[in-house]
PDB file of N, CA and C in Angstrom:
ATOM      1  N   MET A  18     -42.958 -38.548-145.075  1.00 52.00           N
ATOM      2  CA  MET A  18     -43.007 -39.232-143.808  1.00 52.00           C
ATOM      3  C   MET A  18     -42.564 -40.685-144.022  1.00 52.00           C
ATOM      4  N   ALA A  19     -41.702 -41.172-143.144  1.00 56.00           N
ATOM      5  CA  ALA A  19     -41.197 -42.539-143.260  1.00 56.00           C
ATOM      6  C   ALA A  19     -42.245 -43.531-142.775  1.00 56.00           C
ATOM      7  N   ARG A  20     -42.317 -44.647-143.479  1.00 54.00           N
ATOM      8  CA  ARG A  20     -43.230 -45.710-143.057  1.00 54.00           C
ATOM      9  C   ARG A  20     -42.417 -46.858-142.496  1.00 54.00           C
ATOM     10  N   THR A  21     -42.947 -47.492-141.480  1.00 54.00           N
ATOM     11  CA  THR A  21     -42.270 -48.656-140.926  1.00 54.00           C
ATOM     12  C   THR A  21     -42.926 -49.902-141.479  1.00 54.00           C
ATOM     13  N   ARG A  22     -42.102 -50.893-141.751  1.00 54.00           N
ATOM     14  CA  ARG A  22     -42.584 -52.158-142.286  1.00 54.00           C
ATOM     15  C   ARG A  22     -42.825 -53.136-141.160  1.00 54.00           C
ATOM     16  N   MET A  23     -43.938 -53.792-141.183  1.00 55.00           N
ATOM     17  CA  MET A  23     -44.217 -54.851-140.212  1.00 55.00           C
ATOM     18  C   MET A  23     -43.537 -56.129-140.695  1.00 55.00           C
ATOM     19  N   THR A  24     -42.886 -56.813-139.799  1.00 57.00           N
ATOM     20  CA  THR A  24     -42.274 -58.101-140.120  1.00 57.00           C
ATOM     21  C   THR A  24     -42.926 -59.170-139.266  1.00 57.00           C
ATOM     22  N   ASP A  25     -42.598 -60.407-139.547  1.00 56.00           N
ATOM     23  CA  ASP A  25     -43.131 -61.502-138.745  1.00 56.00           C
ATOM     24  C   ASP A  25     -42.688 -61.382-137.293  1.00 56.00           C
ATOM     25  N   ALA A  26     -41.486 -60.853-137.058  1.00 55.00           N
ATOM     26  CA  ALA A  26     -40.977 -60.708-135.690  1.00 55.00           C
ATOM     27  C   ALA A  26     -41.809 -59.703-134.898  1.00 55.00           C
ATOM     28  N   ASP A  27     -42.425 -58.734-135.578  1.00 62.00           N
ATOM     29  CA  ASP A  27     -43.261 -57.751-134.888  1.00 62.00           C
ATOM     30  C   ASP A  27     -44.506 -58.392-134.294  1.00 62.00           C
ATOM     31  N   ASP A  28     -44.914 -59.531-134.822  1.00 70.00           N
ATOM     32  CA  ASP A  28     -46.111 -60.221-134.336  1.00 70.00           C
ATOM     33  C   ASP A  28     -45.823 -61.085-133.105  1.00 70.00           C
ATOM     34  N   LEU A  29     -44.553 -61.432-132.876  1.00 77.00           N
ATOM     35  CA  LEU A  29     -44.202 -62.286-131.749  1.00 77.00           C
ATOM     36  C   LEU A  29     -44.247 -61.494-130.448  1.00 77.00           C
ATOM     37  N   PRO A  30     -44.621 -62.146-129.357  1.00 84.00           N
ATOM     38  CA  PRO A  30     -44.587 -61.456-128.063  1.00 84.00           C
ATOM     39  C   PRO A  30     -43.157 -61.054-127.699  1.00 84.00           C
ATOM     40  N   CYS A  31     -43.025 -59.890-127.110  1.00 92.00           N
ATOM     41  CA  CYS A  31     -41.733 -59.384-126.664  1.00 92.00           C
ATOM     42  C   CYS A  31     -41.808 -59.193-125.152  1.00 92.00           C
ATOM     43  N   TYR A  32     -40.746 -59.565-124.463  1.00 92.00           N
ATOM     44  CA  TYR A  32     -40.731 -59.524-123.007  1.00 92.00           C
ATOM     45  C   TYR A  32     -39.596 -58.636-122.503  1.00 92.00           C
ATOM     46  N   PHE A  33     -39.866 -57.906-121.425  1.00 95.00           N
ATOM     47  CA  PHE A  33     -38.830 -57.212-120.678  1.00 95.00           C
ATOM     48  C   PHE A  33     -38.455 -58.154-119.544  1.00 95.00           C
ATOM     49  N   VAL A  34     -37.168 -58.499-119.470  1.00 94.00           N
ATOM     50  CA  VAL A  34     -36.720 -59.543-118.557  1.00 94.00           C
ATOM     51  C   VAL A  34     -35.590 -59.006-117.672  1.00 94.00           C
ATOM     52  N   TRP A  35     -35.689 -59.298-116.383  1.00 95.00           N
ATOM     53  CA  TRP A  35     -34.575 -59.055-115.468  1.00 95.00           C
ATOM     54  C   TRP A  35     -33.878 -60.386-115.269  1.00 95.00           C
ATOM     55  N   VAL A  36     -32.571 -60.434-115.576  1.00 91.00           N
ATOM     56  CA  VAL A  36     -31.796 -61.659-115.409  1.00 91.00           C
ATOM     57  C   VAL A  36     -30.716 -61.453-114.352  1.00 91.00           C
ATOM     58  N   ARG A  37     -30.262 -62.553-113.782  1.00 90.00           N
ATOM     59  CA  ARG A  37     -29.202 -62.534-112.781  1.00 90.00           C
ATOM     60  C   ARG A  37     -27.885 -62.261-113.500  1.00 90.00           C
ATOM     61  N   GLY A  38     -27.261 -61.116-113.204  1.00 90.00           N
ATOM     62  CA  GLY A  38     -25.984 -60.754-113.805  1.00 90.00           C
ATOM     63  C   GLY A  38     -24.853 -60.912-112.811  1.00 90.00           C
ATOM     64  N   LEU A  39     -23.644 -60.636-113.239  1.00 90.00           N
ATOM     65  CA  LEU A  39     -22.483 -60.768-112.361  1.00 90.00           C
ATOM     66  C   LEU A  39     -22.506 -59.744-111.229  1.00 90.00           C
ATOM     67  N   GLU A  40     -23.072 -58.571-111.495  1.00 89.00           N
ATOM     68  CA  GLU A  40     -23.098 -57.514-110.483  1.00 89.00           C
ATOM     69  C   GLU A  40     -24.518 -57.166-110.057  1.00 89.00           C
ATOM     70  N   GLY A  41     -25.442 -58.093-110.189  1.00 90.00           N
ATOM     71  CA  GLY A  41     -26.833 -57.845-109.812  1.00 90.00           C
ATOM     72  C   GLY A  41     -27.757 -57.985-111.001  1.00 90.00           C
ATOM     73  N   PRO A  42     -29.034 -57.647-110.829  1.00 94.00           N
ATOM     74  CA  PRO A  42     -30.010 -57.793-111.912  1.00 94.00           C
ATOM     75  C   PRO A  42     -29.664 -56.933-113.128  1.00 94.00           C
ATOM     76  N   GLU A  43     -29.835 -57.508-114.314  1.00 94.00           N
ATOM     77  CA  GLU A  43     -29.586 -56.801-115.574  1.00 94.00           C
ATOM     78  C   GLU A  43     -30.836 -56.879-116.445  1.00 94.00           C
ATOM     79  N   PRO A  44     -31.238 -55.755-117.067  1.00 96.00           N
ATOM     80  CA  PRO A  44     -32.417 -55.768-117.937  1.00 96.00           C
ATOM     81  C   PRO A  44     -32.066 -56.276-119.337  1.00 96.00           C
ATOM     82  N   GLN A  45     -33.021 -56.989-119.942  1.00 93.00           N
ATOM     83  CA  GLN A  45     -32.877 -57.467-121.318  1.00 93.00           C
ATOM     84  C   GLN A  45     -34.249 -57.493-121.970  1.00 93.00           C
ATOM     85  N   LYS A  46     -34.252 -57.528-123.299  1.00 93.00           N
ATOM     86  CA  LYS A  46     -35.485 -57.756-124.057  1.00 93.00           C
ATOM     87  C   LYS A  46     -35.355 -59.114-124.724  1.00 93.00           C
ATOM     88  N   TRP A  47     -36.385 -59.927-124.564  1.00 89.00           N
ATOM     89  CA  TRP A  47     -36.405 -61.252-125.172  1.00 89.00           C
ATOM     90  C   TRP A  47     -37.648 -61.399-126.034  1.00 89.00           C
ATOM     91  N   MET A  48     -37.512 -62.215-127.069  1.00 86.00           N
ATOM     92  CA  MET A  48     -38.662 -62.633-127.855  1.00 86.00           C
ATOM     93  C   MET A  48     -39.177 -63.922-127.217  1.00 86.00           C
ATOM     94  N   ALA A  49     -40.372 -64.311-127.541  1.00 75.00           N
ATOM     95  CA  ALA A  49     -40.981 -65.501-126.940  1.00 75.00           C
ATOM     96  C   ALA A  49     -40.111 -66.734-127.131  1.00 75.00           C
ATOM     97  N   MET A  50     -39.448 -66.845-128.278  1.00 68.00           N
ATOM     98  CA  MET A  50     -38.656 -68.040-128.548  1.00 68.00           C
ATOM     99  C   MET A  50     -37.389 -68.101-127.702  1.00 68.00           C
ATOM    100  N   ASP A  51     -36.948 -66.998-127.118  1.00 69.00           N
ATOM    101  CA  ASP A  51     -35.751 -67.010-126.281  1.00 69.00           C
ATOM    102  C   ASP A  51     -35.943 -67.819-125.003  1.00 69.00           C
ATOM    103  N   PHE A  52     -37.165 -67.938-124.528  1.00 68.00           N
ATOM    104  CA  PHE A  52     -37.421 -68.694-123.308  1.00 68.00           C
ATOM    105  C   PHE A  52     -37.268 -70.194-123.512  1.00 68.00           C
ATOM    106  N   GLY A  53     -37.395 -70.666-124.735  1.00 65.00           N
ATOM    107  CA  GLY A  53     -37.390 -72.098-124.976  1.00 65.00           C
ATOM    108  C   GLY A  53     -36.081 -72.672-125.453  1.00 65.00           C
ATOM    109  N   VAL A  54     -34.993 -71.916-125.419  1.00 60.00           N
ATOM    110  CA  VAL A  54     -33.726 -72.379-125.962  1.00 60.00           C
ATOM    111  C   VAL A  54     -32.845 -72.951-124.859  1.00 60.00           C
ATOM    112  N   GLY A  55     -33.322 -73.918-124.156  1.00 61.00           N
ATOM    113  CA  GLY A  55     -32.521 -74.553-123.111  1.00 61.00           C
ATOM    114  C   GLY A  55     -32.936 -74.115-121.718  1.00 61.00           C
ATOM    115  N   ASP A  56     -32.807 -75.037-120.808  1.00 63.00           N
ATOM    116  CA  ASP A  56     -33.234 -74.771-119.441  1.00 63.00           C
ATOM    117  C   ASP A  56     -32.310 -73.824-118.684  1.00 63.00           C
ATOM    118  N   TRP A  57     -31.071 -73.668-119.107  1.00 60.00           N
ATOM    119  CA  TRP A  57     -30.134 -72.834-118.361  1.00 60.00           C
ATOM    120  C   TRP A  57     -30.585 -71.383-118.309  1.00 60.00           C
ATOM    121  N   LYS A  58     -31.257 -70.907-119.337  1.00 66.00           N
ATOM    122  CA  LYS A  58     -31.706 -69.511-119.333  1.00 66.00           C
ATOM    123  C   LYS A  58     -32.758 -69.265-118.265  1.00 66.00           C
ATOM    124  N   ARG A  59     -33.632 -70.222-118.051  1.00 72.00           N
ATOM    125  CA  ARG A  59     -34.701 -70.035-117.068  1.00 72.00           C
ATOM    126  C   ARG A  59     -34.148 -69.851-115.662  1.00 72.00           C
ATOM    127  N   LEU A  60     -33.019 -70.447-115.364  1.00 76.00           N
ATOM    128  CA  LEU A  60     -32.404 -70.298-114.049  1.00 76.00           C
ATOM    129  C   LEU A  60     -31.903 -68.876-113.807  1.00 76.00           C
ATOM    130  N   LEU A  61     -31.613 -68.152-114.877  1.00 84.00           N
ATOM    131  CA  LEU A  61     -31.104 -66.789-114.765  1.00 84.00           C
ATOM    132  C   LEU A  61     -32.214 -65.748-114.656  1.00 84.00           C
ATOM    133  N   VAL A  62     -33.443 -66.103-115.014  1.00 87.00           N
ATOM    134  CA  VAL A  62     -34.553 -65.142-115.044  1.00 87.00           C
ATOM    135  C   VAL A  62     -35.033 -64.837-113.631  1.00 87.00           C
ATOM    136  N   LEU A  63     -35.030 -63.559-113.276  1.00 91.00           N
ATOM    137  CA  LEU A  63     -35.533 -63.108-111.980  1.00 91.00           C
ATOM    138  C   LEU A  63     -36.988 -62.654-112.078  1.00 91.00           C
ATOM    139  N   ALA A  64     -37.327 -61.997-113.195  1.00 92.00           N
ATOM    140  CA  ALA A  64     -38.695 -61.510-113.422  1.00 92.00           C
ATOM    141  C   ALA A  64     -38.865 -61.219-114.907  1.00 92.00           C
ATOM    142  N   TYR A  65     -40.099 -61.317-115.391  1.00 91.00           N
ATOM    143  CA  TYR A  65     -40.364 -60.964-116.788  1.00 91.00           C
ATOM    144  C   TYR A  65     -41.760 -60.405-116.913  1.00 91.00           C
ATOM    145  N   LEU A  66     -41.955 -59.626-117.978  1.00 93.00           N
ATOM    146  CA  LEU A  66     -43.220 -58.966-118.244  1.00 93.00           C
ATOM    147  C   LEU A  66     -43.418 -58.895-119.749  1.00 93.00           C
ATOM    148  N   GLU A  67     -44.566 -59.346-120.242  1.00 93.00           N
ATOM    149  CA  GLU A  67     -44.844 -59.216-121.669  1.00 93.00           C
ATOM    150  C   GLU A  67     -45.138 -57.754-121.964  1.00 93.00           C
ATOM    151  N   LEU A  68     -44.419 -57.206-122.942  1.00 95.00           N
ATOM    152  CA  LEU A  68     -44.571 -55.794-123.269  1.00 95.00           C
ATOM    153  C   LEU A  68     -45.725 -55.565-124.229  1.00 95.00           C
ATOM    154  N   PRO A  69     -46.555 -54.540-123.956  1.00 95.00           N
ATOM    155  CA  PRO A  69     -47.569 -54.151-124.931  1.00 95.00           C
ATOM    156  C   PRO A  69     -46.887 -53.584-126.177  1.00 95.00           C
ATOM    157  N   ALA A  70     -47.577 -53.579-127.278  1.00 93.00           N
ATOM    158  CA  ALA A  70     -46.997 -53.150-128.555  1.00 93.00           C
ATOM    159  C   ALA A  70     -46.398 -51.750-128.487  1.00 93.00           C
ATOM    160  N   ASP A  71     -47.009 -50.841-127.744  1.00 94.00           N
ATOM    161  CA  ASP A  71     -46.504 -49.464-127.703  1.00 94.00           C
ATOM    162  C   ASP A  71     -45.240 -49.317-126.855  1.00 94.00           C
ATOM    163  N   GLU A  72     -44.862 -50.313-126.065  1.00 95.00           N
ATOM    164  CA  GLU A  72     -43.654 -50.236-125.246  1.00 95.00           C
ATOM    165  C   GLU A  72     -42.491 -51.044-125.829  1.00 95.00           C
ATOM    166  N   ARG A  73     -42.706 -51.777-126.891  1.00 94.00           N
ATOM    167  CA  ARG A  73     -41.665 -52.654-127.443  1.00 94.00           C
ATOM    168  C   ARG A  73     -40.476 -51.889-127.996  1.00 94.00           C
ATOM    169  N   ARG A  74     -40.686 -50.678-128.437  1.00 93.00           N
ATOM    170  CA  ARG A  74     -39.602 -49.901-129.043  1.00 93.00           C
ATOM    171  C   ARG A  74     -38.856 -49.025-128.027  1.00 93.00           C
ATOM    172  N   LEU A  75     -39.275 -49.041-126.760  1.00 95.00           N
ATOM    173  CA  LEU A  75     -38.590 -48.264-125.732  1.00 95.00           C
ATOM    174  C   LEU A  75     -37.213 -48.856-125.447  1.00 95.00           C
ATOM    175  N   SER A  76     -36.288 -48.003-125.039  1.00 96.00           N
ATOM    176  CA  SER A  76     -34.937 -48.470-124.721  1.00 96.00           C
ATOM    177  C   SER A  76     -34.941 -49.242-123.402  1.00 96.00           C
ATOM    178  N   LEU A  77     -33.888 -50.012-123.187  1.00 95.00           N
ATOM    179  CA  LEU A  77     -33.770 -50.771-121.939  1.00 95.00           C
ATOM    180  C   LEU A  77     -33.733 -49.846-120.719  1.00 95.00           C
ATOM    181  N   SER A  78     -33.065 -48.710-120.845  1.00 96.00           N
ATOM    182  CA  SER A  78     -32.985 -47.796-119.703  1.00 96.00           C
ATOM    183  C   SER A  78     -34.353 -47.227-119.349  1.00 96.00           C
ATOM    184  N   MET A  79     -35.167 -46.932-120.354  1.00 97.00           N
ATOM    185  CA  MET A  79     -36.517 -46.429-120.080  1.00 97.00           C
ATOM    186  C   MET A  79     -37.374 -47.517-119.441  1.00 97.00           C
ATOM    187  N   LEU A  80     -37.267 -48.734-119.934  1.00 97.00           N
ATOM    188  CA  LEU A  80     -38.032 -49.839-119.360  1.00 97.00           C
ATOM    189  C   LEU A  80     -37.575 -50.154-117.946  1.00 97.00           C
ATOM    190  N   ALA A  81     -36.275 -50.052-117.696  1.00 96.00           N
ATOM    191  CA  ALA A  81     -35.746 -50.328-116.355  1.00 96.00           C
ATOM    192  C   ALA A  81     -36.250 -49.294-115.347  1.00 96.00           C
ATOM    193  N   ARG A  82     -36.401 -48.049-115.784  1.00 97.00           N
ATOM    194  CA  ARG A  82     -36.965 -47.029-114.887  1.00 97.00           C
ATOM    195  C   ARG A  82     -38.446 -47.281-114.642  1.00 97.00           C
ATOM    196  N   ARG A  83     -39.133 -47.702-115.682  1.00 96.00           N
ATOM    197  CA  ARG A  83     -40.576 -47.952-115.570  1.00 96.00           C
ATOM    198  C   ARG A  83     -40.866 -49.197-114.745  1.00 96.00           C
ATOM    199  N   TYR A  84     -40.049 -50.234-114.913  1.00 96.00           N
ATOM    200  CA  TYR A  84     -40.230 -51.511-114.214  1.00 96.00           C
ATOM    201  C   TYR A  84     -38.933 -51.842-113.476  1.00 96.00           C
ATOM    202  N   PRO A  85     -38.781 -51.378-112.241  1.00 96.00           N
ATOM    203  CA  PRO A  85     -37.524 -51.584-111.500  1.00 96.00           C
ATOM    204  C   PRO A  85     -37.222 -53.061-111.244  1.00 96.00           C
ATOM    205  N   PRO A  86     -35.964 -53.368-110.951  1.00 93.00           N
ATOM    206  CA  PRO A  86     -35.571 -54.773-110.740  1.00 93.00           C
ATOM    207  C   PRO A  86     -36.191 -55.333-109.466  1.00 93.00           C
ATOM    208  N   PRO A  87     -36.388 -56.644-109.451  1.00 89.00           N
ATOM    209  CA  PRO A  87     -36.906 -57.275-108.245  1.00 89.00           C
ATOM    210  C   PRO A  87     -35.850 -57.292-107.152  1.00 89.00           C
ATOM    211  N   ARG A  88     -36.282 -57.419-105.929  1.00 83.00           N
ATOM    212  CA  ARG A  88     -35.336 -57.548-104.827  1.00 83.00           C
ATOM    213  C   ARG A  88     -34.743 -58.952-104.886  1.00 83.00           C
ATOM    214  N   VAL A  89     -33.437 -59.022-104.748  1.00 70.00           N
ATOM    215  CA  VAL A  89     -32.739 -60.299-104.821  1.00 70.00           C
ATOM    216  C   VAL A  89     -32.054 -60.536-103.485  1.00 70.00           C
ATOM    217  N   ASP A  90     -32.337 -61.681-102.888  1.00 67.00           N
ATOM    218  CA  ASP A  90     -31.688 -62.044-101.631  1.00 67.00           C
ATOM    219  C   ASP A  90     -30.268 -62.509-101.911  1.00 67.00           C
ATOM    220  N   VAL A  91     -29.321 -61.933-101.218  1.00 60.00           N
ATOM    221  CA  VAL A  91     -27.917 -62.331-101.354  1.00 60.00           C
ATOM    222  C   VAL A  91     -27.595 -63.283-100.214  1.00 60.00           C
ATOM    223  N   SER A  92     -27.220 -64.497-100.555  1.00 57.00           N
ATOM    224  CA  SER A  92     -26.920 -65.512 -99.529  1.00 57.00           C
ATOM    225  C   SER A  92     -25.451 -65.803 -99.464  1.00 57.00           C
TER     226      SER A  92
END
């Protein structure tokens, strides 16, 4: 049976994030440090959710089905 190694990155909070894309909301996974790398990223964030440890390894498509995108007003 294969064993998985814990790394320091496994201890950091992981977030499922909906960002403003060219064709509408796009799902992404971010680590906690991704939020602090400049103010421009915060303007793109539509919604975010800290993922529990058991959901961190799920694919983006599975997370997008579980947590649908927010409604975005088109002006």
